[in-house]
Short mmCIF file of C-alpha atoms and ligand atoms in Angstrom, two decimals:
data_model
loop_
_atom_site.label_atom_id
_atom_site.label_comp_id
_atom_site.label_asym_id
_atom_site.label_seq_id
_atom_site.Cartn_x
_atom_site.Cartn_y
_atom_site.Cartn_z
CA UNK A 718 6.38 -12.84 28.70
CA UNK A 719 3.42 -14.66 28.65
CA UNK A 720 2.62 -16.23 25.38
CA UNK A 721 0.21 -17.51 23.33
CA UNK A 722 1.64 -20.18 22.07
CA UNK A 723 -0.63 -20.44 18.02
CA UNK A 724 0.74 -17.54 17.81
CA UNK A 725 3.21 -17.03 14.78
CA UNK A 726 3.36 -14.18 12.33
CA UNK A 727 5.15 -16.29 10.07
CA UNK A 728 3.19 -20.26 10.62
CA UNK A 729 0.75 -20.90 7.37
CA UNK A 730 -2.26 -21.27 9.30
CA UNK A 731 -1.61 -17.24 10.52
CA UNK A 732 -0.96 -16.15 7.25
CA UNK A 733 -3.93 -17.46 5.87
CA UNK A 734 -6.74 -15.58 8.69
CA UNK A 735 -4.60 -13.42 11.02
CA UNK A 736 -7.14 -11.73 12.56
CA UNK A 737 -8.02 -14.82 15.21
CA UNK A 738 -4.19 -15.16 16.04
CA UNK A 739 -4.41 -11.18 16.10
CA UNK A 740 -7.41 -10.84 18.89
CA UNK A 741 -5.54 -14.16 21.02
CA UNK A 742 -2.50 -11.64 21.55
CA UNK A 743 -3.87 -8.24 22.41
CA UNK A 744 -5.98 -9.75 24.42
CA UNK A 745 -3.48 -12.60 26.26
CA UNK A 746 -0.12 -11.30 24.72
CA UNK A 747 -0.12 -7.69 23.32
CA UNK A 748 3.29 -7.54 22.98
CA UNK A 749 4.76 -10.82 20.94
CA UNK A 750 8.27 -12.36 20.50
CA UNK A 751 9.28 -14.55 17.54
CA UNK A 752 12.12 -16.61 17.48
CA UNK A 753 11.98 -17.80 14.42
CA UNK A 754 12.60 -15.53 11.92
CA UNK A 755 16.42 -13.40 11.91
CA UNK A 756 16.89 -11.38 13.27
CA UNK A 757 13.66 -12.37 15.75
CA UNK A 758 11.56 -9.90 16.38
CA UNK A 759 8.40 -8.31 18.50
CA UNK A 760 5.12 -7.67 17.81
CA UNK A 761 3.16 -5.11 18.83
CA UNK A 762 -1.24 -5.69 18.79
CA UNK A 763 -3.33 -3.17 20.65
CA UNK A 764 -4.12 -0.69 19.23
CA UNK A 765 -2.48 2.54 21.37
CA UNK A 766 0.67 0.68 21.65
CA UNK A 767 0.85 0.59 17.72
CA UNK A 768 -0.43 4.25 17.36
CA UNK A 769 2.29 5.53 20.25
CA UNK A 770 4.54 3.92 18.45
CA UNK A 771 3.78 5.55 14.60
CA UNK A 772 3.14 8.97 16.67
CA UNK A 773 6.80 9.36 18.87
CA UNK A 774 7.60 12.42 15.81
CA UNK A 775 11.50 12.82 17.07
CA UNK A 776 11.66 9.44 18.02
CA UNK A 777 12.85 8.98 21.18
CA UNK A 778 12.38 5.56 21.00
CA UNK A 779 11.17 4.06 17.88
CA UNK A 780 13.14 4.94 14.70
CA UNK A 781 12.73 4.09 11.56
CA UNK A 782 16.37 4.41 10.64
CA UNK A 783 17.29 0.60 10.53
CA UNK A 784 14.18 0.55 7.66
CA UNK A 785 10.03 -0.61 7.81
CA UNK A 786 11.34 -4.33 7.04
CA UNK A 787 12.76 -6.63 8.94
CA UNK A 788 16.01 -6.62 8.72
CA UNK A 789 18.20 -3.98 9.88
CA UNK A 790 19.02 -1.83 7.44
CA UNK A 791 21.06 1.47 6.74
CA UNK A 792 18.86 4.91 6.96
CA UNK A 793 17.96 6.85 3.38
CA UNK A 794 15.31 8.63 2.02
CA UNK A 795 11.64 8.19 4.22
CA UNK A 796 13.87 5.83 6.23
CA UNK A 797 15.02 8.77 8.87
CA UNK A 798 13.90 10.75 11.57
CA UNK A 799 12.75 13.83 12.73
CA UNK A 800 13.59 16.53 11.08
CA UNK A 801 16.19 14.32 7.74
CA UNK A 802 12.90 12.60 7.60
CA UNK A 803 9.92 15.52 7.42
CA UNK A 804 12.47 17.17 4.96
CA UNK A 805 13.28 14.33 2.78
CA UNK A 806 9.26 13.82 2.83
CA UNK A 807 8.97 17.60 2.09
CA UNK A 808 10.44 17.60 -1.76
CA UNK A 809 7.61 14.93 -2.60
CA UNK A 810 4.34 16.13 -1.73
CA UNK A 811 3.99 17.52 -4.94
CA UNK A 812 4.40 14.29 -6.69
CA UNK A 813 2.89 11.37 -4.37
CA UNK A 814 0.15 13.07 -2.37
CA UNK A 815 -2.82 15.43 -2.92
CA UNK A 816 -2.66 17.37 -6.07
CA UNK A 817 -1.40 13.69 -7.36
CA UNK A 818 -4.88 12.55 -6.29
CA UNK A 819 -6.30 15.39 -7.97
CA UNK A 820 -4.39 15.72 -11.07
CA UNK A 821 -5.01 11.94 -12.64
CA UNK A 822 -8.59 12.08 -11.63
CA UNK A 823 -9.23 12.25 -15.21
CA UNK A 824 -6.06 9.60 -16.21
CA UNK A 825 -7.47 7.56 -13.39
CA UNK A 826 -11.16 7.22 -14.63
CA UNK A 827 -10.12 6.52 -18.63
CA UNK A 828 -8.48 3.79 -17.34
CA UNK A 829 -10.61 2.15 -15.20
CA UNK A 830 -13.15 2.31 -18.34
CA UNK A 831 -10.23 1.11 -20.54
CA UNK A 832 -9.96 -2.04 -17.72
CA UNK A 833 -13.78 -2.61 -17.70
CA UNK A 834 -14.27 -2.18 -21.81
CA UNK A 835 -11.23 -4.97 -21.90
CA UNK A 836 -12.82 -7.36 -19.44
CA UNK A 837 -16.22 -7.23 -20.90
CA UNK A 838 -15.08 -7.31 -24.06
CA UNK A 839 -16.61 -9.71 -26.93
CA UNK A 840 -19.84 -10.69 -24.41
CA UNK A 841 -17.15 -12.07 -21.52
CA UNK A 842 -19.84 -12.57 -18.35
CA UNK A 843 -16.67 -13.84 -15.80
CA UNK A 844 -13.08 -12.88 -14.85
CA UNK A 845 -10.33 -12.78 -13.01
CA UNK A 846 -11.11 -9.41 -10.93
CA UNK A 847 -7.65 -9.51 -9.82
CA UNK A 848 -5.27 -9.32 -12.39
CA UNK A 849 -7.76 -8.15 -14.86
CA UNK A 850 -8.43 -4.66 -12.79
CA UNK A 851 -6.60 -4.27 -9.25
CA UNK A 852 -3.40 -5.08 -10.41
CA UNK A 853 -3.50 -2.82 -14.07
CA UNK A 854 -5.63 -0.04 -12.47
CA UNK A 855 -2.65 1.47 -9.29
CA UNK A 856 0.31 -0.17 -12.02
CA UNK A 857 -1.03 1.94 -14.89
CA UNK A 858 -1.41 5.02 -12.85
CA UNK A 859 2.05 4.92 -11.27
CA UNK A 860 3.65 3.98 -14.60
CA UNK A 861 2.52 7.53 -15.85
CA UNK A 862 2.90 9.33 -12.73
CA UNK A 863 6.38 7.60 -12.30
CA UNK A 864 7.51 8.48 -16.61
CA UNK A 865 7.53 4.39 -17.52
CA UNK A 866 5.24 2.34 -20.28
CA UNK A 867 2.40 0.94 -19.28
CA UNK A 868 2.98 -1.71 -21.80
CA UNK A 869 5.17 -3.20 -19.25
CA UNK A 870 2.71 -3.73 -16.64
CA UNK A 871 3.67 -7.38 -16.97
CA UNK A 872 6.99 -6.91 -16.16
CA UNK A 873 6.34 -4.17 -13.29
CA UNK A 874 3.70 -6.63 -10.73
CA UNK A 875 6.82 -9.49 -11.65
CA UNK A 876 9.81 -7.10 -9.97
CA UNK A 877 7.46 -4.79 -7.92
CA UNK A 878 6.03 -9.40 -6.28
CA UNK A 879 10.09 -9.98 -5.90
CA UNK A 880 10.80 -7.15 -4.50
CA UNK A 881 7.66 -7.65 -1.39
CA UNK A 882 9.58 -10.84 -1.80
CA UNK A 883 12.91 -10.17 -0.90
CA UNK A 884 11.64 -8.13 2.39
CA UNK A 885 10.45 -11.94 3.88
CA UNK A 886 13.69 -13.30 3.58
CA UNK A 887 15.58 -13.08 6.84
CA UNK A 888 18.54 -12.06 5.26
CA UNK A 889 19.96 -8.16 5.13
CA UNK A 890 20.53 -8.28 1.62
CA UNK A 891 18.45 -10.39 0.56
CA UNK A 892 16.67 -7.74 -1.29
CA UNK A 893 19.78 -7.29 -3.09
CA UNK A 894 18.66 -8.87 -6.14
CA UNK A 895 15.53 -7.36 -6.36
CA UNK A 896 16.59 -3.57 -5.94
CA UNK A 897 20.08 -4.50 -9.07
CA UNK A 898 17.28 -5.83 -11.04
CA UNK A 899 14.49 -2.74 -9.93
CA UNK A 900 17.99 0.06 -11.22
CA UNK A 901 18.52 -1.50 -13.81
CA UNK A 902 14.75 -1.10 -15.03
CA UNK A 903 14.99 2.79 -14.15
CA UNK A 904 18.91 2.78 -15.94
CA UNK A 905 17.64 3.66 -19.65
CA UNK A 906 14.84 5.53 -18.70
CA UNK A 907 17.15 7.99 -16.29
CA UNK A 908 19.58 7.72 -19.31
CA UNK A 909 17.45 9.32 -21.49
CA UNK A 910 16.25 12.29 -19.94
CA UNK A 911 20.62 12.51 -18.92
CA UNK A 912 20.76 12.62 -23.39
CA UNK A 913 17.95 15.60 -23.21
CA UNK A 914 19.86 17.30 -21.29
CA UNK A 915 23.33 17.23 -22.80
CA UNK A 916 21.50 17.78 -26.28
CA UNK A 917 19.97 21.03 -24.78
CA UNK A 918 23.60 21.77 -23.67
CA UNK A 919 22.01 22.44 -19.53
CA UNK A 920 24.15 21.40 -16.81
CA UNK A 921 22.66 21.93 -13.99
CA UNK A 922 19.28 21.00 -14.22
CA UNK A 923 15.64 22.72 -12.41
CA UNK A 924 12.63 22.58 -11.71
CA UNK A 925 12.19 24.57 -14.90
CA UNK A 926 12.84 22.43 -17.32
CA UNK A 927 10.13 19.90 -16.23
CA UNK A 928 7.66 19.69 -19.26
CA UNK A 929 10.52 21.46 -21.39
CA UNK A 930 13.01 20.00 -21.72
CA UNK A 931 12.25 16.73 -19.74
CA UNK A 932 9.12 14.91 -19.48
CA UNK A 933 7.05 16.14 -16.50
CA UNK A 934 7.70 13.20 -14.42
CA UNK A 935 8.84 11.65 -11.44
CA UNK A 936 11.96 10.23 -13.22
CA UNK A 937 12.86 14.02 -14.59
CA UNK A 938 12.66 15.39 -11.51
CA UNK A 939 15.23 13.14 -9.46
CA UNK A 940 17.26 14.49 -11.62
CA UNK A 941 16.62 17.87 -11.34
CA UNK A 942 15.79 18.38 -7.67
CA UNK A 943 17.83 20.17 -4.73
CA UNK A 944 18.22 18.32 -1.40
CA UNK A 945 21.23 20.14 0.85
CA UNK A 946 22.22 21.99 -1.57
CA UNK A 947 23.09 18.98 -3.98
CA UNK A 948 20.70 16.10 -6.14
CA UNK A 949 20.13 12.91 -5.73
CA UNK A 950 22.53 9.64 -4.97
CA UNK A 951 22.20 7.47 -8.18
CA UNK A 952 21.40 5.01 -4.29
CA UNK A 953 18.59 7.76 -3.47
CA UNK A 954 17.36 7.82 -6.86
CA UNK A 955 16.97 3.88 -6.91
CA UNK A 956 15.00 4.32 -3.06
CA UNK A 957 12.49 6.34 -4.17
CA UNK A 958 12.17 4.74 -7.24
CA UNK A 959 11.72 1.58 -5.70
CA UNK A 960 9.24 2.82 -3.12
CA UNK A 961 6.84 4.78 -5.44
CA UNK A 962 6.58 1.83 -7.68
CA UNK A 963 5.82 -1.05 -5.63
CA UNK A 964 4.45 0.71 -2.14
CA UNK A 965 2.24 2.21 -5.02
CA UNK A 966 0.79 -0.54 -6.84
CA UNK A 967 0.35 -3.77 -4.96
CA UNK A 968 -1.05 -2.07 -1.80
CA UNK A 969 -3.49 -0.04 -3.50
CA UNK A 970 -4.61 -3.75 -6.06
CA UNK A 971 -4.81 -5.40 -2.27
CA UNK A 972 -7.23 -2.42 -1.73
CA UNK A 973 -9.05 -3.57 -4.24
CA UNK A 974 -9.09 -6.71 -4.36
CA UNK A 975 -10.91 -6.55 -0.75
CA UNK A 976 -12.90 -4.05 -0.58
CA UNK A 977 -14.38 -6.00 -4.18
CA UNK A 978 -14.30 -9.42 -1.70
CA UNK A 979 -15.70 -7.96 1.21
CA UNK A 980 -18.97 -6.90 -1.35
CA UNK A 981 -19.96 -9.33 -3.21
CA UNK A 982 -19.17 -11.78 -0.27
CA UNK A 983 -22.62 -10.64 1.63
CA UNK A 984 -24.44 -9.87 -1.86
CA UNK A 985 -27.34 -7.16 -0.11
CA UNK A 986 -24.04 -4.80 1.18
CA UNK A 987 -22.71 -4.17 -2.59
CA UNK A 988 -26.40 -3.70 -3.23
CA UNK A 989 -26.33 -1.22 -1.33
CA UNK A 990 -23.46 0.27 -2.93
CA UNK A 991 -25.12 -0.36 -6.09
CA UNK A 992 -28.09 1.84 -5.17
CA UNK A 993 -26.07 4.25 -3.34
CA UNK A 994 -23.23 5.97 -4.19
CA UNK A 995 -22.79 7.74 -1.28
CA UNK A 996 -21.29 5.26 0.58
CA UNK A 997 -18.76 4.33 -1.91
CA UNK A 998 -16.38 6.18 0.49
CA UNK A 999 -17.59 4.10 3.61
CA UNK A 1000 -16.80 1.00 2.07
CA UNK A 1001 -12.84 2.19 0.90
CA UNK A 1002 -12.68 3.24 4.44
CA UNK A 1003 -14.57 -0.37 5.92
CA UNK A 1004 -12.20 -2.13 3.98
CA UNK A 1005 -9.10 -0.41 4.98
CA UNK A 1006 -10.17 -0.78 8.00
CA UNK A 1007 -10.48 -4.05 7.60
CA UNK A 1008 -8.55 -5.88 5.95
CA UNK A 1009 -5.05 -3.62 5.51
CA UNK A 1010 -3.20 -4.55 2.69
CA UNK A 1011 -0.26 -4.34 5.11
CA UNK A 1012 -0.87 -6.03 8.27
CA UNK A 1013 2.28 -4.73 9.36
CA UNK A 1014 5.70 -2.66 9.10
CA UNK A 1015 8.95 -2.70 11.74
CA UNK A 1016 10.53 0.16 13.85
CA UNK A 1017 13.91 0.07 16.15
CA UNK A 1018 13.72 0.87 19.58
CA UNK A 1019 16.15 2.86 20.27
CA UNK A 1020 16.64 2.14 24.40
CA UNK A 1021 15.02 -0.86 26.53
CA UNK A 1022 11.71 0.14 27.25
CA UNK A 1023 8.65 -2.15 28.48
CA UNK A 1024 5.30 -1.98 26.77
CA UNK A 1025 2.62 -3.06 28.70
CA UNK A 1026 4.86 -4.26 30.85
CA UNK A 1027 6.94 -6.57 28.31
CA UNK A 1028 10.38 -6.10 28.12
CA UNK A 1029 11.63 -5.23 24.82
CA UNK A 1030 15.69 -4.76 24.69
CA UNK A 1031 17.42 -1.87 22.79
CA UNK A 1032 17.98 -2.36 19.02
CA UNK A 1033 15.15 -4.68 18.38
CA UNK A 1034 13.05 -4.70 15.47
CA UNK A 1035 9.29 -4.40 16.61
CA UNK A 1036 6.74 -4.80 13.94
CA UNK A 1037 4.16 -2.37 14.24
CA UNK A 1038 0.74 -4.46 13.10
CA UNK A 1039 -1.44 -2.24 12.09
CA UNK A 1040 -3.99 -5.16 10.58
CA UNK A 1041 -5.03 -6.62 14.78
CA UNK A 1042 -4.74 -2.67 15.69
CA UNK A 1043 -7.78 -2.08 13.13
CA UNK A 1044 -9.83 -4.65 14.54
CA UNK A 1045 -8.90 -3.68 18.21
CA UNK A 1046 -12.21 -3.75 19.86
CA UNK A 1047 -11.48 -1.01 22.53
CA UNK A 1048 -11.42 1.21 19.54
CA UNK A 1049 -14.14 -0.01 17.29
CA UNK A 1050 -17.37 -2.00 18.45
CA UNK A 1051 -18.20 -5.18 16.34
CA UNK A 1052 -14.13 -5.13 15.10
CA UNK A 1053 -14.85 -7.87 13.11
CA UNK A 1054 -17.59 -6.94 11.44
CA UNK A 1055 -17.62 -4.69 7.70
CA UNK A 1056 -19.92 -2.04 7.72
CA UNK A 1057 -22.00 0.80 6.70
CA UNK A 1058 -23.55 2.16 8.89
CA UNK A 1059 -20.34 3.38 11.09
CA UNK A 1060 -19.07 7.59 11.28
CA UNK A 1061 -16.64 9.44 9.54
CA UNK A 1062 -14.63 10.10 12.85
CA UNK A 1063 -14.44 6.66 13.51
CA UNK A 1064 -14.01 4.94 10.09
CA UNK A 1065 -10.78 7.36 9.33
CA UNK A 1066 -8.92 6.15 12.82
CA UNK A 1067 -7.68 3.17 11.03
CA UNK A 1068 -4.27 2.37 11.34
CA UNK A 1069 -3.38 0.88 7.72
CA UNK A 1070 -1.54 4.53 5.60
CA UNK A 1071 0.31 4.24 9.18
CA UNK A 1072 0.83 7.50 10.76
CA UNK A 1073 2.56 10.59 12.81
CA UNK A 1074 5.26 11.00 11.02
CA UNK A 1075 5.58 8.21 8.10
CA UNK A 1076 2.50 8.25 7.24
CA UNK A 1077 2.13 7.04 3.72
CA UNK A 1078 2.31 9.81 0.76
CA UNK A 1079 0.61 8.07 -1.47
CA UNK A 1080 -3.02 7.58 0.59
CA UNK A 1081 -4.99 10.53 -1.00
CA UNK A 1082 -3.63 8.56 -4.40
CA UNK A 1083 -4.78 5.61 -3.58
CA UNK A 1084 -7.70 6.86 -1.98
CA UNK A 1085 -8.97 8.95 -5.24
CA UNK A 1086 -7.92 5.31 -7.48
CA UNK A 1087 -10.58 3.31 -4.59
CA UNK A 1088 -13.38 5.82 -4.46
CA UNK A 1089 -12.92 6.16 -8.91
CA UNK A 1090 -13.06 2.25 -9.01
CA UNK A 1091 -16.21 1.40 -7.04
CA UNK A 1092 -18.29 4.13 -8.44
CA UNK A 1093 -17.62 3.17 -11.83
CA UNK A 1094 -17.50 -0.45 -11.22
CA UNK A 1095 -21.30 0.00 -9.55
CA UNK A 1096 -22.49 1.65 -12.47
CA UNK A 1097 -20.80 -0.32 -15.47
CA UNK A 1098 -21.03 -3.97 -13.28
CA UNK A 1099 -24.08 -3.41 -10.82
CA UNK A 1100 -24.65 -6.96 -10.75
CA UNK A 1101 -20.95 -8.09 -10.27
CA UNK A 1102 -20.76 -11.28 -8.37
CA UNK A 1103 -18.19 -13.38 -6.32
CA UNK A 1104 -17.76 -16.73 -8.65
CA UNK A 1105 -15.21 -18.78 -7.03
CA UNK A 1106 -13.35 -19.41 -3.59
CA UNK A 1107 -9.83 -16.46 -4.21
CA UNK A 1108 -6.00 -16.93 -3.74
CA UNK A 1109 -4.27 -14.98 -0.53
CA UNK A 1110 -1.45 -13.17 -1.91
CA UNK A 1111 1.77 -14.73 -0.24
CA UNK A 1112 4.31 -12.30 1.57
CA UNK A 1113 2.76 -12.93 4.77
CA UNK A 1114 3.64 -9.21 6.17
CA UNK A 1115 0.58 -8.48 3.15
CA UNK A 1116 -2.75 -8.76 3.16
CA UNK A 1117 -4.54 -9.14 -0.51
CA UNK A 1118 -5.91 -11.19 -3.40
CA UNK A 1119 -4.04 -12.61 -6.01
CA UNK A 1120 -6.70 -14.56 -7.14
CA UNK A 1121 -9.98 -12.96 -7.00
CA UNK A 1122 -12.77 -14.82 -9.52
CA UNK A 1123 -15.68 -13.21 -10.49
CA UNK A 1124 -19.20 -12.77 -13.24
CA UNK A 1125 -21.31 -9.97 -13.80
CA UNK A 1126 -23.76 -9.81 -16.67
CA UNK A 1127 -23.52 -8.77 -20.71
CA UNK A 1128 -24.10 -5.20 -20.35
CA UNK A 1129 -24.85 -5.31 -23.91
CA UNK A 1130 -27.51 -7.49 -22.92
CA UNK A 1131 -28.98 -5.99 -20.12
CA UNK A 1132 -29.41 -2.84 -22.57
CA UNK A 1133 -30.97 -4.45 -25.11
CA UNK A 1134 -33.57 -6.70 -22.64
C1 LIG B 2284 -4.45 1.41 -0.29
C2 LIG B 2284 -2.89 1.65 -0.88
C3 LIG B 2284 -1.38 1.63 0.69
C4 LIG B 2284 -1.42 1.45 1.52
C5 LIG B 2284 -2.43 0.52 2.94
C6 LIG B 2284 -0.37 2.14 1.82
C7 LIG B 2284 0.68 1.92 3.30
C8 LIG B 2284 2.23 2.66 4.03
C9 LIG B 2284 1.76 2.72 5.18
C10 LIG B 2284 1.37 1.57 6.23
C11 LIG B 2284 2.33 3.39 5.35
C12 LIG B 2284 3.10 3.52 6.38
C13 LIG B 2284 4.88 2.73 6.03
C14 LIG B 2284 5.69 3.28 7.88
O1 LIG B 2284 5.40 4.12 8.96
O2 LIG B 2284 7.11 2.88 8.05
C15 LIG B 2284 2.97 4.11 3.88
C16 LIG B 2284 4.21 4.83 3.74
C17 LIG B 2284 4.63 5.20 2.49
N1 LIG B 2284 3.94 5.29 0.58
FE1 LIG B 2284 1.98 4.04 1.41
N2 LIG B 2284 0.40 2.50 1.31
C18 LIG B 2284 -0.64 3.06 0.06
C19 LIG B 2284 -0.47 3.68 -1.56
C20 LIG B 2284 0.89 4.09 -1.59
C21 LIG B 2284 0.52 4.85 -2.99
C22 LIG B 2284 0.35 4.99 -3.37
C23 LIG B 2284 2.51 5.79 -3.03
C24 LIG B 2284 3.22 6.21 -3.97
C25 LIG B 2284 2.37 6.65 -5.51
C26 LIG B 2284 2.79 5.01 -1.48
C27 LIG B 2284 3.95 5.40 -1.48
C28 LIG B 2284 4.40 5.23 0.18
C29 LIG B 2284 5.65 6.45 0.98
C30 LIG B 2284 6.53 7.37 0.00
C31 LIG B 2284 5.43 6.18 1.99
C32 LIG B 2284 6.79 6.16 2.74
C33 LIG B 2284 6.33 7.83 3.40
C34 LIG B 2284 7.36 8.11 4.97
O3 LIG B 2284 8.29 7.15 5.97
O4 LIG B 2284 8.05 9.14 4.94
N3 LIG B 2284 1.84 4.26 -0.63
N4 LIG B 2284 2.41 4.00 3.42
#
């Protein structure tokens, strides 16, 4: 197997700027082996290889049953293959996919306006876009969808970071404390809903109770839904809530910081978006391609396999590098450039939300948040600009900014002027 001496996805240098190393790997060593993690793992770097693995609908080779993290986990919920995963996904389409974006349009807009109001209060003209906007928008939206208080945002962010950080710990049970904390957080909210059912004398809750006896939210839905003629187990409930909370906020935060960073880095690009609202969707898609919030996730191969001439022994953890596939010159011209003139077809091919049977269930919700955020920011803060260097998020498999200092002109002063 070829070697690319300086490609180690865990190293600090690569974490700082993974894309140059991805490019070298794509050309010289498209299947990379990393021995510095436990368990050791492989990485696929070319677009076609990553897509082929994602499109293995019946998991003939690439299984999701050991989980999408580098550790070997047991199959549960979305982390199943074939019909089992489809059956589980179907239960949550209503909550996490297209309708969620539409149903929450009003909530998304109101939240964006509130956040901008908070940023510009008392004539303030500088702040941190990451912590004051990008973190709070998705947390407030997902909190409402799940049915938890948006005022808990700081705690929710902390728990999310702990959970995502544990993803990178080389130990099978590394995530256990983070899961325990999330379960402890959700427990009283679930208990409150169980008490409502008891008070109403309902022993077999059903969907008709949502919005009537129970609040119409994901927490209540966990208690009424039927899966294989039974209710969800506590482990399944905890797993879904953790996935919705953590998968549903940090990634969207990164998408928002990444797109704003790219546009402000070259002010002429931001000006184009300010002048032409039709470019909002293009900017979001191009950002997802160039700077995907999740650089890669894992599958496990069920049998010995050879990819690009490189043998991978059965039962290996294999990282599918969306971040590398998205910059493959075999797919895109000038792949390292952020461009606002790519065609929709070209734009939408990216792998930021995965592909195939495990395609992100929250993609439409995330896109809605991105579109509305850019649309409202370009009209309310048209003179937004960078105000110093930002700071990368710490987890090596993720890509976003936890600090992004920005400045803007005081909208009130502009009106008076
Ligand atoms: C920009 C924001 C987002 C990005 C980049 C993103 C990325 C991804 C990716 C790459 C996958 C595929 C996992 C795989 O193939 O193993 C995925 C799956 C998933 N995402 Fe997202 N996501 C985002 C937002 C959201 C939101 C807002 C939610 C929930 C409200 C969500 C919920 C899920 C769920 C439940 C799955 C599992 C689907 C399955 O395995 O069948 N995501 N996401």
